[in-house]
PDB file of C-alpha atoms in Angstrom:
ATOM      1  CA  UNK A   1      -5.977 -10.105  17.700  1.00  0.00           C
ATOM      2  CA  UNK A   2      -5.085 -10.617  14.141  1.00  0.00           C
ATOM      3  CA  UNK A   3      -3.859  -8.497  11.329  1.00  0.00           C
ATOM      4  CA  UNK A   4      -1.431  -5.717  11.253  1.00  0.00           C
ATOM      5  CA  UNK A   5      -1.931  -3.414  14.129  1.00  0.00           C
ATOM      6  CA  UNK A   6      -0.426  -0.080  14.476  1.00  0.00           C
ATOM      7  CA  UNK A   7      -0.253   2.935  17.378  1.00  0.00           C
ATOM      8  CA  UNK A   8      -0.668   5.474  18.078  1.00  0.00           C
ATOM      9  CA  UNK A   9      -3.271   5.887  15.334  1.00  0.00           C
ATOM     10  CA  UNK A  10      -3.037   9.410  15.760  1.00  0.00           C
ATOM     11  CA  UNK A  11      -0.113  11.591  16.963  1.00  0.00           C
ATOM     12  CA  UNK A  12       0.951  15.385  16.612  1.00  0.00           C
ATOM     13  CA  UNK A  13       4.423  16.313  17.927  1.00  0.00           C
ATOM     14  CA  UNK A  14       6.432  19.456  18.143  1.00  0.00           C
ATOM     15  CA  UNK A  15       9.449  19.133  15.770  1.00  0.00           C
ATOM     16  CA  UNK A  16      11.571  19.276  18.572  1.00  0.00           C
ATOM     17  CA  UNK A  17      10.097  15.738  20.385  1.00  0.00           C
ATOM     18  CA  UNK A  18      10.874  12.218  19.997  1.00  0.00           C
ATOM     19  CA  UNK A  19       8.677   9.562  19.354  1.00  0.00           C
ATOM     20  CA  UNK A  20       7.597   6.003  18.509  1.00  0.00           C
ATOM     21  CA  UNK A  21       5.086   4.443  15.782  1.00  0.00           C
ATOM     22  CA  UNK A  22       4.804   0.616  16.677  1.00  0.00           C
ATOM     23  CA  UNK A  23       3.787  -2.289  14.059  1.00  0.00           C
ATOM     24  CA  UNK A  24       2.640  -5.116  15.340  1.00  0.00           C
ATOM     25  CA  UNK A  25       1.716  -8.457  13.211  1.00  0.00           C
ATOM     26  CA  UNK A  26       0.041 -11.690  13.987  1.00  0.00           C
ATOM     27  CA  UNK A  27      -0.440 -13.182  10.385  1.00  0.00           C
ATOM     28  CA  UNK A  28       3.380 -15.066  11.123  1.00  0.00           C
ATOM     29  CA  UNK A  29       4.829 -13.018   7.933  1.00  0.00           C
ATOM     30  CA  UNK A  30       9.045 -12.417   7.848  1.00  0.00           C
ATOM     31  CA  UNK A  31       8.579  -8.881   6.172  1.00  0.00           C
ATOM     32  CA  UNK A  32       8.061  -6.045   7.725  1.00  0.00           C
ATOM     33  CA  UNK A  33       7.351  -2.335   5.927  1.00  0.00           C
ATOM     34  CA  UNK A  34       6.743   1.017   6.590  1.00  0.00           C
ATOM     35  CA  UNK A  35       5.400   2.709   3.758  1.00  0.00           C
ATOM     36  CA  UNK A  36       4.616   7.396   3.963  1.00  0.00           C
ATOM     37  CA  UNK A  37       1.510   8.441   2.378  1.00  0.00           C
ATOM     38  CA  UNK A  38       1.196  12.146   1.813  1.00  0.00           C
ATOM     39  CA  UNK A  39      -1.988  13.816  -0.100  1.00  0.00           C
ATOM     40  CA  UNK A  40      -1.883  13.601  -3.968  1.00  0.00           C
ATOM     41  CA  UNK A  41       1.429  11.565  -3.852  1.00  0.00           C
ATOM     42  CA  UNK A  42       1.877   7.774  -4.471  1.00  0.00           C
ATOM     43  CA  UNK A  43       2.912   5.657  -1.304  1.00  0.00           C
ATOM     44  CA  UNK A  44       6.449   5.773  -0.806  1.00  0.00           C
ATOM     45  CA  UNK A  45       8.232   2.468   0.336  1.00  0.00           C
ATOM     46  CA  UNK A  46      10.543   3.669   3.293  1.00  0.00           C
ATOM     47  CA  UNK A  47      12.140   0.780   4.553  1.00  0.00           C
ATOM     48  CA  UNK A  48      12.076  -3.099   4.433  1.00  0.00           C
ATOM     49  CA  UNK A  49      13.216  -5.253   6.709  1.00  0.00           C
ATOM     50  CA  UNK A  50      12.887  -9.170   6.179  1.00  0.00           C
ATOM     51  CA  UNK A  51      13.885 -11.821   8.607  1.00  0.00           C
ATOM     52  CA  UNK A  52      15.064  -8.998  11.290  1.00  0.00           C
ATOM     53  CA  UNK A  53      17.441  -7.094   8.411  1.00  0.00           C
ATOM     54  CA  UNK A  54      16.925  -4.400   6.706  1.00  0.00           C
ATOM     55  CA  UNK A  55      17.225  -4.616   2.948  1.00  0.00           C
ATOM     56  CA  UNK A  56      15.460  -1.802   1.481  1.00  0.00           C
ATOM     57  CA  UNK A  57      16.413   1.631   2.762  1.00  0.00           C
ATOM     58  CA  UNK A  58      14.635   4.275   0.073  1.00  0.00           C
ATOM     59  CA  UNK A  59      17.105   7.559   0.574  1.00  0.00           C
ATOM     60  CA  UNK A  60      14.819   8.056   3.809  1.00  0.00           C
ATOM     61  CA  UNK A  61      16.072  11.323   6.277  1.00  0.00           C
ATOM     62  CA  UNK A  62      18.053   9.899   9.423  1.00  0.00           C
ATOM     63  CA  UNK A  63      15.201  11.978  11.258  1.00  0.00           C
ATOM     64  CA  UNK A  64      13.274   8.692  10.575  1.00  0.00           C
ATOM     65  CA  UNK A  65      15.059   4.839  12.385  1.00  0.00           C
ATOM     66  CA  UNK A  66      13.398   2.297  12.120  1.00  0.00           C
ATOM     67  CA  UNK A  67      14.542  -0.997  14.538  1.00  0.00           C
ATOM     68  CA  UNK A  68      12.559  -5.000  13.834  1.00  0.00           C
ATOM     69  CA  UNK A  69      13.669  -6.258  17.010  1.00  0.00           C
ATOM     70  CA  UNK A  70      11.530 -10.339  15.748  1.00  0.00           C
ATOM     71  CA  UNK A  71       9.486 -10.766  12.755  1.00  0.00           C
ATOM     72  CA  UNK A  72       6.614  -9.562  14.555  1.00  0.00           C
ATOM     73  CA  UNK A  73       7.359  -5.925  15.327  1.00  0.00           C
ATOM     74  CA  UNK A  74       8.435  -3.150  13.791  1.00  0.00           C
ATOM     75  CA  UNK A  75       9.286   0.281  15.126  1.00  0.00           C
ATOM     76  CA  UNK A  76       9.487   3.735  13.456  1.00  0.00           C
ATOM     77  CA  UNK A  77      11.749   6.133  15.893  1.00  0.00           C
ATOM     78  CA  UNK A  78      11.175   9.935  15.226  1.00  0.00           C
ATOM     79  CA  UNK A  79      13.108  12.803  16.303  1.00  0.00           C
ATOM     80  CA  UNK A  80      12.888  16.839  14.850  1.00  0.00           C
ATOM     81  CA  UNK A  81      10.883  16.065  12.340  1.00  0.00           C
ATOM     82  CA  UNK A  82       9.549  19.079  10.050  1.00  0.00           C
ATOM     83  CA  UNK A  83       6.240  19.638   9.317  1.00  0.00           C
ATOM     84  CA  UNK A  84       6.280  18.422   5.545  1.00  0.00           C
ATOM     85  CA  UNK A  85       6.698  15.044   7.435  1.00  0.00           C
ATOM     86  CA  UNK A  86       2.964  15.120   8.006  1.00  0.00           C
ATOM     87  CA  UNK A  87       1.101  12.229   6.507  1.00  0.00           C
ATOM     88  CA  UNK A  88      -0.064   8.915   7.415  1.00  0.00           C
ATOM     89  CA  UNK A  89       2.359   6.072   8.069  1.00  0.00           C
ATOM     90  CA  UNK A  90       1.470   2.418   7.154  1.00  0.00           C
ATOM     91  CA  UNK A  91       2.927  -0.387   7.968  1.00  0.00           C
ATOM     92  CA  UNK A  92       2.826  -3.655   5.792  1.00  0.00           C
ATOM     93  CA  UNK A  93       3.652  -6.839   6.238  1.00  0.00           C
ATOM     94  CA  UNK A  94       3.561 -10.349   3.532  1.00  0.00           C
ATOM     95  CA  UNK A  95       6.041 -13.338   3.346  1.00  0.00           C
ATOM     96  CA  UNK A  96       9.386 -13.031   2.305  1.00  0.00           C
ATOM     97  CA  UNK A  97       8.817 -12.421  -1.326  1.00  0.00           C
ATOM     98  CA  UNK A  98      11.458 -15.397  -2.349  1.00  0.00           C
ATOM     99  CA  UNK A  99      12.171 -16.499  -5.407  1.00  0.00           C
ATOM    100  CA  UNK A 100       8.149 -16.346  -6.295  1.00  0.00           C
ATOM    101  CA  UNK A 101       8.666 -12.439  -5.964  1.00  0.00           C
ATOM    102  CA  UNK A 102       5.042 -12.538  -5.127  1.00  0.00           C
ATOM    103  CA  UNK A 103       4.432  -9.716  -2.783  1.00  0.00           C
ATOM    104  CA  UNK A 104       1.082  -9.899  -1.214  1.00  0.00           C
ATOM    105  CA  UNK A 105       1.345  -7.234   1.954  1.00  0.00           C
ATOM    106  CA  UNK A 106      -1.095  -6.695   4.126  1.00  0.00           C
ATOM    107  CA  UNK A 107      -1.780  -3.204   5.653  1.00  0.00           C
ATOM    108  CA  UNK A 108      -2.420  -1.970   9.053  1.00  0.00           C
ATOM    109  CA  UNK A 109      -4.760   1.444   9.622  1.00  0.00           C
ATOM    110  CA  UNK A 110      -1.979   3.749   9.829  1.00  0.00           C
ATOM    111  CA  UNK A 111      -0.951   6.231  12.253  1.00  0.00           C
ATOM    112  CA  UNK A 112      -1.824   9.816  11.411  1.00  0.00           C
ATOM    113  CA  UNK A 113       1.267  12.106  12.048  1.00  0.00           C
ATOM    114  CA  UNK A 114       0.884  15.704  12.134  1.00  0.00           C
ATOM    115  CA  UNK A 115       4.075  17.912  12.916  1.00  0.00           C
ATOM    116  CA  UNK A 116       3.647  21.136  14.421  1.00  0.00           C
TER     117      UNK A 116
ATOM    118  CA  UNK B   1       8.064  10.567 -13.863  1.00  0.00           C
ATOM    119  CA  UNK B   2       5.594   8.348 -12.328  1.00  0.00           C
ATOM    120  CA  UNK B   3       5.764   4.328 -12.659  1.00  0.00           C
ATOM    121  CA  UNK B   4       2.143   3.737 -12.568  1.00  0.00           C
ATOM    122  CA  UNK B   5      -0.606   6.156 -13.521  1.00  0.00           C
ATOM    123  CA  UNK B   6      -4.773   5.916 -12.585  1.00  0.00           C
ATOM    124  CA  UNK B   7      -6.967   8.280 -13.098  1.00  0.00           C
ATOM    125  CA  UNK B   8      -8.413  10.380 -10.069  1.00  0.00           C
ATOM    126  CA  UNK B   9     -11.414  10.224  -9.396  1.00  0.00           C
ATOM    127  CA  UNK B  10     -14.562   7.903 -11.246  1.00  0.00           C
ATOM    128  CA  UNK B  11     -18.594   7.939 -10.010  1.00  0.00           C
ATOM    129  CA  UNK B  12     -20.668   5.335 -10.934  1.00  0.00           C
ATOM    130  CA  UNK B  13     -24.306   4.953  -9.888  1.00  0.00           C
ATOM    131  CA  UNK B  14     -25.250   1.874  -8.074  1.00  0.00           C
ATOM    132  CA  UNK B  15     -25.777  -1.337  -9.642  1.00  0.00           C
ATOM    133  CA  UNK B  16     -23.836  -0.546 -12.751  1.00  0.00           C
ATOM    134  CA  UNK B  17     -20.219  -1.933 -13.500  1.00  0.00           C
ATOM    135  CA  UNK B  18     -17.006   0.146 -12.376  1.00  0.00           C
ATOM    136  CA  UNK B  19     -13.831  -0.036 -14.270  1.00  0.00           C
ATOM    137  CA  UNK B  20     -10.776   1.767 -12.762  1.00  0.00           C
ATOM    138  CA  UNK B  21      -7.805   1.808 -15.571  1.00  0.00           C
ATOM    139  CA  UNK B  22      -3.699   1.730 -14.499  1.00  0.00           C
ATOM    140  CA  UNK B  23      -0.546   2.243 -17.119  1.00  0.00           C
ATOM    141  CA  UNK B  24       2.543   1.108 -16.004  1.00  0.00           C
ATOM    142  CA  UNK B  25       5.682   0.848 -16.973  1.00  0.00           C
ATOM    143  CA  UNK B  26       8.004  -1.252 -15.787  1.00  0.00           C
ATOM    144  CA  UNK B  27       7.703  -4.061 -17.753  1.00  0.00           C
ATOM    145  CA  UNK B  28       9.462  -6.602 -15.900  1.00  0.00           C
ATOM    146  CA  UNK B  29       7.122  -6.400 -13.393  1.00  0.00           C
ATOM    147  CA  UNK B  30       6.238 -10.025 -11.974  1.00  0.00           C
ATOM    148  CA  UNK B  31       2.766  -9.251 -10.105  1.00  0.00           C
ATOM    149  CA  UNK B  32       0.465  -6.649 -10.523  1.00  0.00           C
ATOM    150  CA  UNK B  33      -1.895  -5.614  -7.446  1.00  0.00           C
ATOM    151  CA  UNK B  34      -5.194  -4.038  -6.451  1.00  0.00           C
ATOM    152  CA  UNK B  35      -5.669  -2.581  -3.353  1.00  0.00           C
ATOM    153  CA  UNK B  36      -8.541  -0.760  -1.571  1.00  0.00           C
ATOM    154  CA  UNK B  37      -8.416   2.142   1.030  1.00  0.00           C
ATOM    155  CA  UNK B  38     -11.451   3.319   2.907  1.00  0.00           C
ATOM    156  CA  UNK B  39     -11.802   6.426   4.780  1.00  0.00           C
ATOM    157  CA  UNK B  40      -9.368   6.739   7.630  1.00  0.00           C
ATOM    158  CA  UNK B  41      -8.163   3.102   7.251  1.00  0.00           C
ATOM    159  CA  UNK B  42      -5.125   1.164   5.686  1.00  0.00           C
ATOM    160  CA  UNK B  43      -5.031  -0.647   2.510  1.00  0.00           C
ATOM    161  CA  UNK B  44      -6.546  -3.799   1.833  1.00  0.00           C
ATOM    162  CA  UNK B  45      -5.347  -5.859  -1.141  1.00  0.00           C
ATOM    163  CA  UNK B  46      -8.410  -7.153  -3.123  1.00  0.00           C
ATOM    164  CA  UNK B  47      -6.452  -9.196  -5.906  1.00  0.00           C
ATOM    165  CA  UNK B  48      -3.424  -9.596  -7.892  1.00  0.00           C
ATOM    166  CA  UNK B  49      -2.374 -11.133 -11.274  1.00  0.00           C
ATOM    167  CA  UNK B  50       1.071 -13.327 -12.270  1.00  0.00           C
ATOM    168  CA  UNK B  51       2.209 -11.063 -15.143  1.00  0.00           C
ATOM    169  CA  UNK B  52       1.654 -14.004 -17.610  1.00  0.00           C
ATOM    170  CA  UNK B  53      -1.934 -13.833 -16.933  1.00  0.00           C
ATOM    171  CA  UNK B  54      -4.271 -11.597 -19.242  1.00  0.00           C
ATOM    172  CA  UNK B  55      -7.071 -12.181 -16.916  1.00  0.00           C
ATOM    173  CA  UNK B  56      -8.173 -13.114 -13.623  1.00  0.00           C
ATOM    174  CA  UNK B  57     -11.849 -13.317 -11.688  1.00  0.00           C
ATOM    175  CA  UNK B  58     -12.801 -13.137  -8.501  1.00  0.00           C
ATOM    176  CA  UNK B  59     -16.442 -12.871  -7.921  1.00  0.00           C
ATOM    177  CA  UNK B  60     -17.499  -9.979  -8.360  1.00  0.00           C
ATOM    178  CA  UNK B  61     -14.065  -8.733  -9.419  1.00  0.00           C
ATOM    179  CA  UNK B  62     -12.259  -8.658 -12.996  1.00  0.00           C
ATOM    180  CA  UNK B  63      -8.780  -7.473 -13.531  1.00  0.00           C
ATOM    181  CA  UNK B  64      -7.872  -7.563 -17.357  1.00  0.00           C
ATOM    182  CA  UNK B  65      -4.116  -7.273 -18.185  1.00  0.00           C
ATOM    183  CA  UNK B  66      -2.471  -6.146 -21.221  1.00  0.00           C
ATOM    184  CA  UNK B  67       0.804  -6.824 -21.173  1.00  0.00           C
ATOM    185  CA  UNK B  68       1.610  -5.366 -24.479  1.00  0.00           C
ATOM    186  CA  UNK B  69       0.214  -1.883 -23.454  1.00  0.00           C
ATOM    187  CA  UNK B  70       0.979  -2.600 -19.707  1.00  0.00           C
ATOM    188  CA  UNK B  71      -2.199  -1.551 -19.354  1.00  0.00           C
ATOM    189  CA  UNK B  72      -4.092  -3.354 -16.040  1.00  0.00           C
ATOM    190  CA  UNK B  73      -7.869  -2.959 -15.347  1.00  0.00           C
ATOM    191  CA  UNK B  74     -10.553  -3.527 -12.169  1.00  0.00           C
ATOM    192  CA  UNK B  75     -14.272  -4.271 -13.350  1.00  0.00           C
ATOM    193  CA  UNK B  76     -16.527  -4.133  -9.926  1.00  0.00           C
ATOM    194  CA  UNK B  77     -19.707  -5.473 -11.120  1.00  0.00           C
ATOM    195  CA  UNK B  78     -23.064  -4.941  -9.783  1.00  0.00           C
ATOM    196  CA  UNK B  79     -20.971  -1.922  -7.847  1.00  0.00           C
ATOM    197  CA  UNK B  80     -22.687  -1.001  -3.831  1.00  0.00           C
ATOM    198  CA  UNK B  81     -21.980   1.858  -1.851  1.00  0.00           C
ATOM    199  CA  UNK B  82     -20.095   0.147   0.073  1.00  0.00           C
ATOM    200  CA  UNK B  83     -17.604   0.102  -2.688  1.00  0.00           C
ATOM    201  CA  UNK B  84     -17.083   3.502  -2.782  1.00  0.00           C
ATOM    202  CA  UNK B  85     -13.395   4.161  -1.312  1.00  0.00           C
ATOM    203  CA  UNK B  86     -10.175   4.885  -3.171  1.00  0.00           C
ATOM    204  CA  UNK B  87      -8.471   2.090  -5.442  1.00  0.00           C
ATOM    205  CA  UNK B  88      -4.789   1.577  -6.186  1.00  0.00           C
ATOM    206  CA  UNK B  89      -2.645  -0.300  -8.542  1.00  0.00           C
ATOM    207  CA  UNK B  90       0.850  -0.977  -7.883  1.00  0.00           C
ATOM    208  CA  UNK B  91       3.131  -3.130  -9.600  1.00  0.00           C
ATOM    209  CA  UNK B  92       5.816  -5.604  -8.255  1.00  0.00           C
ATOM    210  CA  UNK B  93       8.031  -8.107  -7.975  1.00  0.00           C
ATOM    211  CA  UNK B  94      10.382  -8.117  -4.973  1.00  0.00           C
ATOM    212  CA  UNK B  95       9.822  -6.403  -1.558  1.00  0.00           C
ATOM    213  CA  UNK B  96       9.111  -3.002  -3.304  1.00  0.00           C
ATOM    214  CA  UNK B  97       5.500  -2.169  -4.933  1.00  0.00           C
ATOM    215  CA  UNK B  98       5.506   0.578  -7.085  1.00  0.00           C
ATOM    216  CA  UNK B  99       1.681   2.138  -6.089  1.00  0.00           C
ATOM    217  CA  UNK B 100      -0.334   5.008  -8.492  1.00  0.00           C
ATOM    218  CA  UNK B 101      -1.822   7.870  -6.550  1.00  0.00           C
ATOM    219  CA  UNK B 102      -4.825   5.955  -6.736  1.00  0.00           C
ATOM    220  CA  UNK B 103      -8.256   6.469  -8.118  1.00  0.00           C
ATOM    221  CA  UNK B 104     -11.343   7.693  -6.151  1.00  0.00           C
ATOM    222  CA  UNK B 105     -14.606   5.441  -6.723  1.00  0.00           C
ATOM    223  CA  UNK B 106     -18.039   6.806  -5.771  1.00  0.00           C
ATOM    224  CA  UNK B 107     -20.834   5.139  -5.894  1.00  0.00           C
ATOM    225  CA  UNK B 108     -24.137   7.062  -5.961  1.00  0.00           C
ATOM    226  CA  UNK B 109     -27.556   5.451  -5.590  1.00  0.00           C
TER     227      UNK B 109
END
């Protein structure tokens, strides 16, 4: 398999429950991302982790943990979310932008979170 | 207020040339980026420009920038149906990309 793959693709949860999304990549990038898109808002970077840390962390709710246990996965961890948290999560991935500060990410399909 | 700005929504009818505008403005911006979403899938970056470009091609693909009026530009010529889908810029330099709300391209026959 190639690419960026996420799942669930789909998930609705109570805003009491806990759950995973899951990033997987195979392209041998060292960034991970995990970026919210809501309706009739611009993507909002969430967090970035590159080589395993975490160096961007965009004033995201501690409802929301992410964890990069290798360069290859990333993780999402949920827990009482609210419903305005509804809105599909991507996940990115590119090389370590370096000292070229050329970013070229490459998407997965998302996972569509509803909160009920 | 917003960092990069598109317009919403464009229809062009098939065959004809599609150009989808962006303003931005952060001017120290190192790369500027187009990427394409489809229905119910991620985003899939078509092209990108080095800031001290004013132009780059790439088949059927032209992205004009002026850097004066950090204004950036995607021509689409000969435009299909199967380019219909929704278009963003985003600007860049550094693991953050600054993305518009992106512009919605339909393509009629």
């Amino acid at each position: 398999e190639t690419g960026v793959t996420q799942t669930p693709r789909h998930l609705v949860m109570g805003m009491t429950n806990k759950k995973s999304l899951k990033c997987e990549q195979h392209l041998g990038h060292n960034a991970m991302y995990w970026y919210k898109q809501s309706a009739k808002k611009p993507l909002e970077l969430m967090f970035v982790y590159s080589l395993e840390e975490r160096v961007e962390n965009n004033s995201v709710p501690s409802r929301f943990s992410p964890e990069c246990p290798n360069s290859s996965h990333l993780f999402l961890h949920l827990h009482t979310l609210q419903p305005e948290d509804s809105a599909l999560y991507l996940c990115a991935s590119s090389q370590d932008p370096g000292t070229d500060l050329n970013t070229e990410a490459f998407f997965g399909q998302g996972t569509r979170l509803t909160v009920v | 207020g917003e960092d990069v700005e598109q317009s919403l929504f464009l229809s062009v009818r098939e065959g004809d040339s599609s150009v989808i505008n962006c303003t931005y403005t952060d001017s120290s911006s190192t790369y500027l980026y187009w990427y394409k979403q489809e229905p119910g899938a991620g985003l899939q970056l078509l092209t990108y420009i080095f800031s001290n470009m004013d132009m780059k091609q790439d088949q059927r693909l032209t992205v004009l920038l002026n850097k004066k009026d950090k204004h950036l530009s995607l021509r689409i010529a000969d435009t299909q149906t199967g380019d219909s889908a929704i278009y963003f810029c985003a600007q860049g330099g550094g693991y953050a990309l600054n993305f518009g709300k992106g512009t919605s391209l339909l393509v009629t026959p």
